[in-house]
Short mmCIF file of C-alpha atoms in Angstrom, two decimals:
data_model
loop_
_atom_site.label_atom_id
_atom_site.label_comp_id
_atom_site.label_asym_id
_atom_site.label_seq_id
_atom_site.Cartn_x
_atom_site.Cartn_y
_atom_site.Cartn_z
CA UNK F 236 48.28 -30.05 16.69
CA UNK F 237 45.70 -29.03 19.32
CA UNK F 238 46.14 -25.34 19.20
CA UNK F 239 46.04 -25.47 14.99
CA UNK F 240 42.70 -27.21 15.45
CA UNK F 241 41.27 -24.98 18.02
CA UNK F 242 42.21 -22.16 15.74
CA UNK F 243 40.64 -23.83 12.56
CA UNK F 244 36.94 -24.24 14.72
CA UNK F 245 37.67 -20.57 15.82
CA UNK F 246 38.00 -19.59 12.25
CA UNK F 247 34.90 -21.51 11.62
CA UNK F 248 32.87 -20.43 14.13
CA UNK F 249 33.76 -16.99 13.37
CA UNK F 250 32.82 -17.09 9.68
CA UNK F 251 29.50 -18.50 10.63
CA UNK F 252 28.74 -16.04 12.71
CA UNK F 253 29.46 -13.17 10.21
CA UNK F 254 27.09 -15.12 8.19
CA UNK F 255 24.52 -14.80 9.96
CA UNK F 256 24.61 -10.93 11.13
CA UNK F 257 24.43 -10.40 7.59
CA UNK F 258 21.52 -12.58 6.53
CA UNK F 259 19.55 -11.38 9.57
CA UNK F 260 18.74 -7.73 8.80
CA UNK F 261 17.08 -8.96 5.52
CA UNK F 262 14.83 -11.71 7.11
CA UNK F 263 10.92 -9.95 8.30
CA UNK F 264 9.62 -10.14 11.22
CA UNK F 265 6.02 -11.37 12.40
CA UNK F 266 4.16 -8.07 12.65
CA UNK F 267 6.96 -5.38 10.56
CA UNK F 268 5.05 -2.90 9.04
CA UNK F 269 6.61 -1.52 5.91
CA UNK F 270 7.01 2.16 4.69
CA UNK F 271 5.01 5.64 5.59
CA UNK F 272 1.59 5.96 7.00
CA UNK F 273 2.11 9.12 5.27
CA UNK F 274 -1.19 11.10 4.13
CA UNK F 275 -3.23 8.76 6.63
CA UNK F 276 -6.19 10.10 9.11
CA UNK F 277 -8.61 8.47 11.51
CA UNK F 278 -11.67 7.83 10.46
CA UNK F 279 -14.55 6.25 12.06
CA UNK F 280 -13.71 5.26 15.80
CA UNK F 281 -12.76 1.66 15.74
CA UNK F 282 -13.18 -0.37 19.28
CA UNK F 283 -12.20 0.08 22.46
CA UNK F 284 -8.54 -0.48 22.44
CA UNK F 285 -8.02 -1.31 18.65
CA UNK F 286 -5.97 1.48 16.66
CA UNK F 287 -5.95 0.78 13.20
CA UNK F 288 -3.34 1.93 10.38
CA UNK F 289 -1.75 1.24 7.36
CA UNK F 290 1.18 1.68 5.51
CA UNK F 291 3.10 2.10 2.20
CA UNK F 292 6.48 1.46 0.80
CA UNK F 293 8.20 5.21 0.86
CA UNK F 294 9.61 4.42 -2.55
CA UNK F 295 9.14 1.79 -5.90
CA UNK F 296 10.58 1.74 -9.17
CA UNK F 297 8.50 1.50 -12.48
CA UNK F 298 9.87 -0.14 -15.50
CA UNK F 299 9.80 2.37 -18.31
CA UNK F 300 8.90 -0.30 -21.24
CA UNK F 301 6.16 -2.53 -19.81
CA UNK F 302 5.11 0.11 -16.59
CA UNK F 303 4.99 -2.68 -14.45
CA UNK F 304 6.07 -1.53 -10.90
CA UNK F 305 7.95 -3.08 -7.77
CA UNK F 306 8.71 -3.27 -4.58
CA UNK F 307 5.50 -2.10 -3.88
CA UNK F 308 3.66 -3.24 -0.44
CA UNK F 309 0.92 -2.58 1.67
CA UNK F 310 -0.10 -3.25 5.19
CA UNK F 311 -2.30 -2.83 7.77
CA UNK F 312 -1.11 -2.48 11.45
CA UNK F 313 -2.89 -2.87 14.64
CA UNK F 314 -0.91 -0.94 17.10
CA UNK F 315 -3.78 -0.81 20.24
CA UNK F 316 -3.96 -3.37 23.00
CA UNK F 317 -7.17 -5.57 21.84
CA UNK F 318 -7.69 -7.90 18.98
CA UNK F 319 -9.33 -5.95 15.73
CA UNK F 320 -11.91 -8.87 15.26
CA UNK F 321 -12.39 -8.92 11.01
CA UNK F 322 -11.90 -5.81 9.19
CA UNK F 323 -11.37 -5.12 5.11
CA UNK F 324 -8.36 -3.25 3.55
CA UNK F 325 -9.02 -1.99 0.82
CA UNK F 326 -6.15 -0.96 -1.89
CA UNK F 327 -6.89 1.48 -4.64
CA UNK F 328 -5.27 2.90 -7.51
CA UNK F 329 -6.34 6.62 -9.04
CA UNK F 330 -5.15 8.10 -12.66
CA UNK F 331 -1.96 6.80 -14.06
CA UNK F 332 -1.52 4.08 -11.24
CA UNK F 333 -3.59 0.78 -11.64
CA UNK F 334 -3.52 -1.73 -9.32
CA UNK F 335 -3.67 -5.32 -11.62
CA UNK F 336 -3.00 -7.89 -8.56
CA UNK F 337 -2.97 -8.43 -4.89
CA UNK F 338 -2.04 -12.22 -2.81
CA UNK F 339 -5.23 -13.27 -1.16
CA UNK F 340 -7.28 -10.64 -2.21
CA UNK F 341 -10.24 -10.24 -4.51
CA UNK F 342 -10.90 -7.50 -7.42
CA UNK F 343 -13.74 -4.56 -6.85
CA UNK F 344 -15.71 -4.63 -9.67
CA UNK F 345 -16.24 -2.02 -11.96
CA UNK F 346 -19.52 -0.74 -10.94
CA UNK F 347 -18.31 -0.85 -7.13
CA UNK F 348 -15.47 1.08 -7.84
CA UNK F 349 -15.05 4.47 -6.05
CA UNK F 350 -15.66 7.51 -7.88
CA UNK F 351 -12.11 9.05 -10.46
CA UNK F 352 -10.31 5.30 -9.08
CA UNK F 353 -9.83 2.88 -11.99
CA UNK F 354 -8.54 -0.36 -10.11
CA UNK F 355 -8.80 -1.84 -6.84
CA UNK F 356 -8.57 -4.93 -4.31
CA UNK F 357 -10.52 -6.23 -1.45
CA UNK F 358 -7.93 -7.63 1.49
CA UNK F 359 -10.30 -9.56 4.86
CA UNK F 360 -8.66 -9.50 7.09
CA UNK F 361 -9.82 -12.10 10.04
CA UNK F 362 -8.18 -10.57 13.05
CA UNK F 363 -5.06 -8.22 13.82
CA UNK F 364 -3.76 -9.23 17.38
CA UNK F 365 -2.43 -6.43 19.40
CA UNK F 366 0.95 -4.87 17.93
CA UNK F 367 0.27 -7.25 14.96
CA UNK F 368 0.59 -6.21 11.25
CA UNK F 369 -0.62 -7.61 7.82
CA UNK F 370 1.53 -7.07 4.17
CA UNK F 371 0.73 -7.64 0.87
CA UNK F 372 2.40 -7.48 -2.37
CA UNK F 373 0.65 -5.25 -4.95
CA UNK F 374 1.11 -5.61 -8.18
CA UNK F 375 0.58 -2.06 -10.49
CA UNK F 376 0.97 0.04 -13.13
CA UNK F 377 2.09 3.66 -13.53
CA UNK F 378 1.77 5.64 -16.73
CA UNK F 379 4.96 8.10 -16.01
CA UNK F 380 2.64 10.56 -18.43
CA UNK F 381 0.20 10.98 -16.18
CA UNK F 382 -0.06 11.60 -12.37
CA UNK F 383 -0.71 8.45 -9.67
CA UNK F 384 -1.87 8.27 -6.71
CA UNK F 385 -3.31 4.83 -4.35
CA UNK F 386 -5.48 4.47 -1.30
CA UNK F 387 -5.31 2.81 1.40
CA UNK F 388 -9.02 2.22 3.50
CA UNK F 389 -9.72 0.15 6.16
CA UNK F 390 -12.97 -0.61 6.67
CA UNK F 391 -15.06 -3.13 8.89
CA UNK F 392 -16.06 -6.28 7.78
CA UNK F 393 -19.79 -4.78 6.72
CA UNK F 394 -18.51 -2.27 5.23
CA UNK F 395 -20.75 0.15 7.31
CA UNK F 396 -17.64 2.04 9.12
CA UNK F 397 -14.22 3.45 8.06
CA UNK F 398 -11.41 3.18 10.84
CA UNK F 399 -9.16 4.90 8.47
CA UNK F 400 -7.94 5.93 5.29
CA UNK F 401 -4.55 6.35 3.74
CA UNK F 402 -4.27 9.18 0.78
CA UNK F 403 -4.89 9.06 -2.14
CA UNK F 404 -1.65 9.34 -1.82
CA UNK F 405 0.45 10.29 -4.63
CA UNK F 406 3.54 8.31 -6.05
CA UNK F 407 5.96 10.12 -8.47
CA UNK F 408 9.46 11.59 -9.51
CA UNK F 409 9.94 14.88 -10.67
CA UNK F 410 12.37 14.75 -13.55
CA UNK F 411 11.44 11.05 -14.69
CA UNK F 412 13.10 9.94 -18.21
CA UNK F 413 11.20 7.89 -21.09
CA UNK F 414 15.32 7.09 -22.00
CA UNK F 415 15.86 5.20 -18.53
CA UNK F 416 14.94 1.42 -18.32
CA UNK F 417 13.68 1.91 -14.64
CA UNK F 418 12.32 5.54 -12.82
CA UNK F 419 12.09 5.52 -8.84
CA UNK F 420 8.97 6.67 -7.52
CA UNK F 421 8.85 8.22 -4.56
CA UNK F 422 5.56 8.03 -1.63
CA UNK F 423 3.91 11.64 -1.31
CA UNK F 424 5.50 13.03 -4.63
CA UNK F 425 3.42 14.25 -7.37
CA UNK F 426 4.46 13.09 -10.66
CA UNK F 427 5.66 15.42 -13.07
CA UNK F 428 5.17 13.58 -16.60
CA UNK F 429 7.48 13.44 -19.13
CA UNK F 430 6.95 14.06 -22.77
CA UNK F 431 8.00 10.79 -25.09
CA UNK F 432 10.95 13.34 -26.53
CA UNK F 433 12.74 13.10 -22.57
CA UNK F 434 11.74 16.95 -22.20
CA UNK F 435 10.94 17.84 -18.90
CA UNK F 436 9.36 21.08 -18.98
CA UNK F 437 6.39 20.04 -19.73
CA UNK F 438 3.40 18.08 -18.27
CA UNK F 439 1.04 19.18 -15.59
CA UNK F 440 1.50 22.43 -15.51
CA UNK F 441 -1.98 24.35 -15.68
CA UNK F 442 -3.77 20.76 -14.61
CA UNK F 443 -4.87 22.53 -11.56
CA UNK F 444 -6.24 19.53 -9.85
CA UNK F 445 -3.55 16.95 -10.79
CA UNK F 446 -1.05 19.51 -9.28
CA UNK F 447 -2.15 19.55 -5.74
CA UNK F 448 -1.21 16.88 -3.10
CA UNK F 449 -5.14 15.49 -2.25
CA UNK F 450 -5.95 15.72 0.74
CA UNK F 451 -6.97 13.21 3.35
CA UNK F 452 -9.85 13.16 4.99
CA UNK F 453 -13.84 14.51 4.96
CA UNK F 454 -13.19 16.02 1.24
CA UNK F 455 -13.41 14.92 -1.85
CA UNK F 456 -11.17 12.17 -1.85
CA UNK F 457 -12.17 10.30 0.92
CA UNK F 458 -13.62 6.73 -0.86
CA UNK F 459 -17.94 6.85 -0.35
CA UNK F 460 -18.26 4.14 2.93
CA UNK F 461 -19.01 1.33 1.12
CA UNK F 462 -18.76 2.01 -2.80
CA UNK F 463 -14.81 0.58 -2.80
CA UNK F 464 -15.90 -2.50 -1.30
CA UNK F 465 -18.17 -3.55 0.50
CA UNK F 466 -17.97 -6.86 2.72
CA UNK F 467 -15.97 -9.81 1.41
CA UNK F 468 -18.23 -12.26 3.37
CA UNK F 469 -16.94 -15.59 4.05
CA UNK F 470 -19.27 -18.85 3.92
CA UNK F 471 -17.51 -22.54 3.44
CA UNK F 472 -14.99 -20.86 0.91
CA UNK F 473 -17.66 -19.06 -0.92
CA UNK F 474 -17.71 -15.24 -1.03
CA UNK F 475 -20.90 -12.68 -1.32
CA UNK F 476 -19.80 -9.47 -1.95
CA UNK F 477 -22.52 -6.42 -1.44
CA UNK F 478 -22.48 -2.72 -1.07
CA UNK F 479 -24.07 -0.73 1.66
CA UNK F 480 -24.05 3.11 2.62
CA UNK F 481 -23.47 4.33 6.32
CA UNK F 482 -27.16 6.24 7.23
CA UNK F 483 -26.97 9.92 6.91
CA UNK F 484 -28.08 11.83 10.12
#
C-alpha cells in the first residue's frame, strides 16, 4: 500500500512539474525587451550613465480583410547603470502603416505630426531604472498596396533633445497575397504590394523612394526635435501638450 502511494505522489509531483516548465517560457519578465533594435542610432547624448533604446517585434501578421495588424509591440529599454529620470517615446507610423491605438498613451495631433507620417502616439515615460524596459501594445494598420514603415523616438520629457531614434523602419513581405486571410510582415523588409488580381510582379517598381530602406539618422527621415511630440506634461492628471524646436547653432 505504501509504495503504490508513494508512486501515485511521484506521478503527481512529476506531472506538476512538467506543467510548469511549459507554462514558464511564455510568462514575461519585469524588464524583457521584445524584438530588433534594428535600424536604431544614437542621437542626442542622454545622461551620464543612462543608455537609451528601443525595440520592435521582428515580425506581425496583418489581416488581409480589415488590415488590422498583431502582435505588434514596442519598447523602450534602459540598458546603462543610472535611472533615465522622465523621457517620451514616441511611436509613429509612415505610408501604408497607421498607428490607430497605444495603452497609456496619448494621440499627436494632426498639425504636430512629423513631416510624410500620418499617425502617431505620445508614451511618458516617468523613469527607466537601470537594466529596466517599458512595452506597449500598438494597435495599426497596413495597406499591403502600399509600402510601411514606423518610428520609434525617444525623446526627453521637454521635448528639447533626442536620445535616439528607431527607423523609419520598414515592415513588409515580399510576395504578399490579397487571396490569404492573414500576410506575415517581417521588421526591416520593404513591402512589395500586391495588385487586387494576386499578381506579384507588380507594385513599386520605378517608386524610387519607396524602394530604398530609409535610413536612420541626420537625413531626411530623422522626425524634426519636437514636431512628433512635444512634452506630455503631467499636472494633477491633466496634460499640456506643446511643441518646441532645439536652437540652431
Amino acid at each position: 500500500m505504501n509504495t503504490g502511494r508513494q508512486a501515485k505522489i511521484a506521478a503527481t509531483l512529476l506531472t506538476a512539474t512538467i506543467s510548469t516548465v511549459m507554462i514558464l517560457p511564455f510568462t514575461a519578465t519585469a524588464g524583457e525587451t521584445p524584438g530588433s533594435d534594428e535600424g536604431g542610432k544614437v542621437m542626442d547624448e542622454a545622461p551620464a550613465g543612462v543608455k537609451l533604446s528601443t525595440g520592435l517585434s521582428e515580425k506581425i501578421s496583418v489581416d488581409n480583410s480589415t488590415k488590422e495588424t498583431s502582435d505588434l509591440v514596442a519598447s523602450v529599454s534602459n540598458q546603462g547603470t543610472k535611472d533615465s529620470g522622465k523621457v517620451n517615446l514616441l511611436v509613429v507610423g509612415f505610408d501604408g502603416m497607421a498607428i490607430k491605438e497605444v495603452p497609456g498613451c496619448t494621440a499627436i495631433g494632426t498639425a504636430d505630426l512629423p513631416e510624410g507620417s500620418n499617425s502617431g502616439f505620445t508614451c511618458p515615460v516617468d523613469n527607466l531604472a537601470a537594466g529596466k524596459s517599458k512595452s506597449y501594445k500598438v494597435a495599426a494598420t497596413f495597406d499591403l498596396t502600399k509600402t510601411g514603415k514606423i518610428c520609434l523616438p525617444v525623446e526627453s520629457a521637454d521635448g528639447k533633445q533626442r536620445f535616439w531614434q528607431q527607423g523609419p523602419v520598414p515592415f513588409g513581405a515580399t510576395s504578399p497575397s490579397p487571396n490569404a486571410p492573414v500576410t506575415p510582415l517581417l521588421l526591416g523588409t520593404e513591402n512589395k504590394p500586391a495588385s487586387p488580381a494576386g499578381d506579384q510582379s507588380g507594385g513599386g517598381e520605378g517608386d524610387g523612394e519607396e524602394e530604398t530602406l530609409p535610413s536612420t539618422g541626420a537625413g531626411r527621415d530623422v522626425l524634426p526635435l519636437g514636431a512628433a511630440g512635444a512634452a506630455l506634461i503631467a499636472a494633477g492628471g491633466a496634460g499640456l501638450w506643446w511643441s518646441s524646436r532645439k536652437p540652431t547653432a
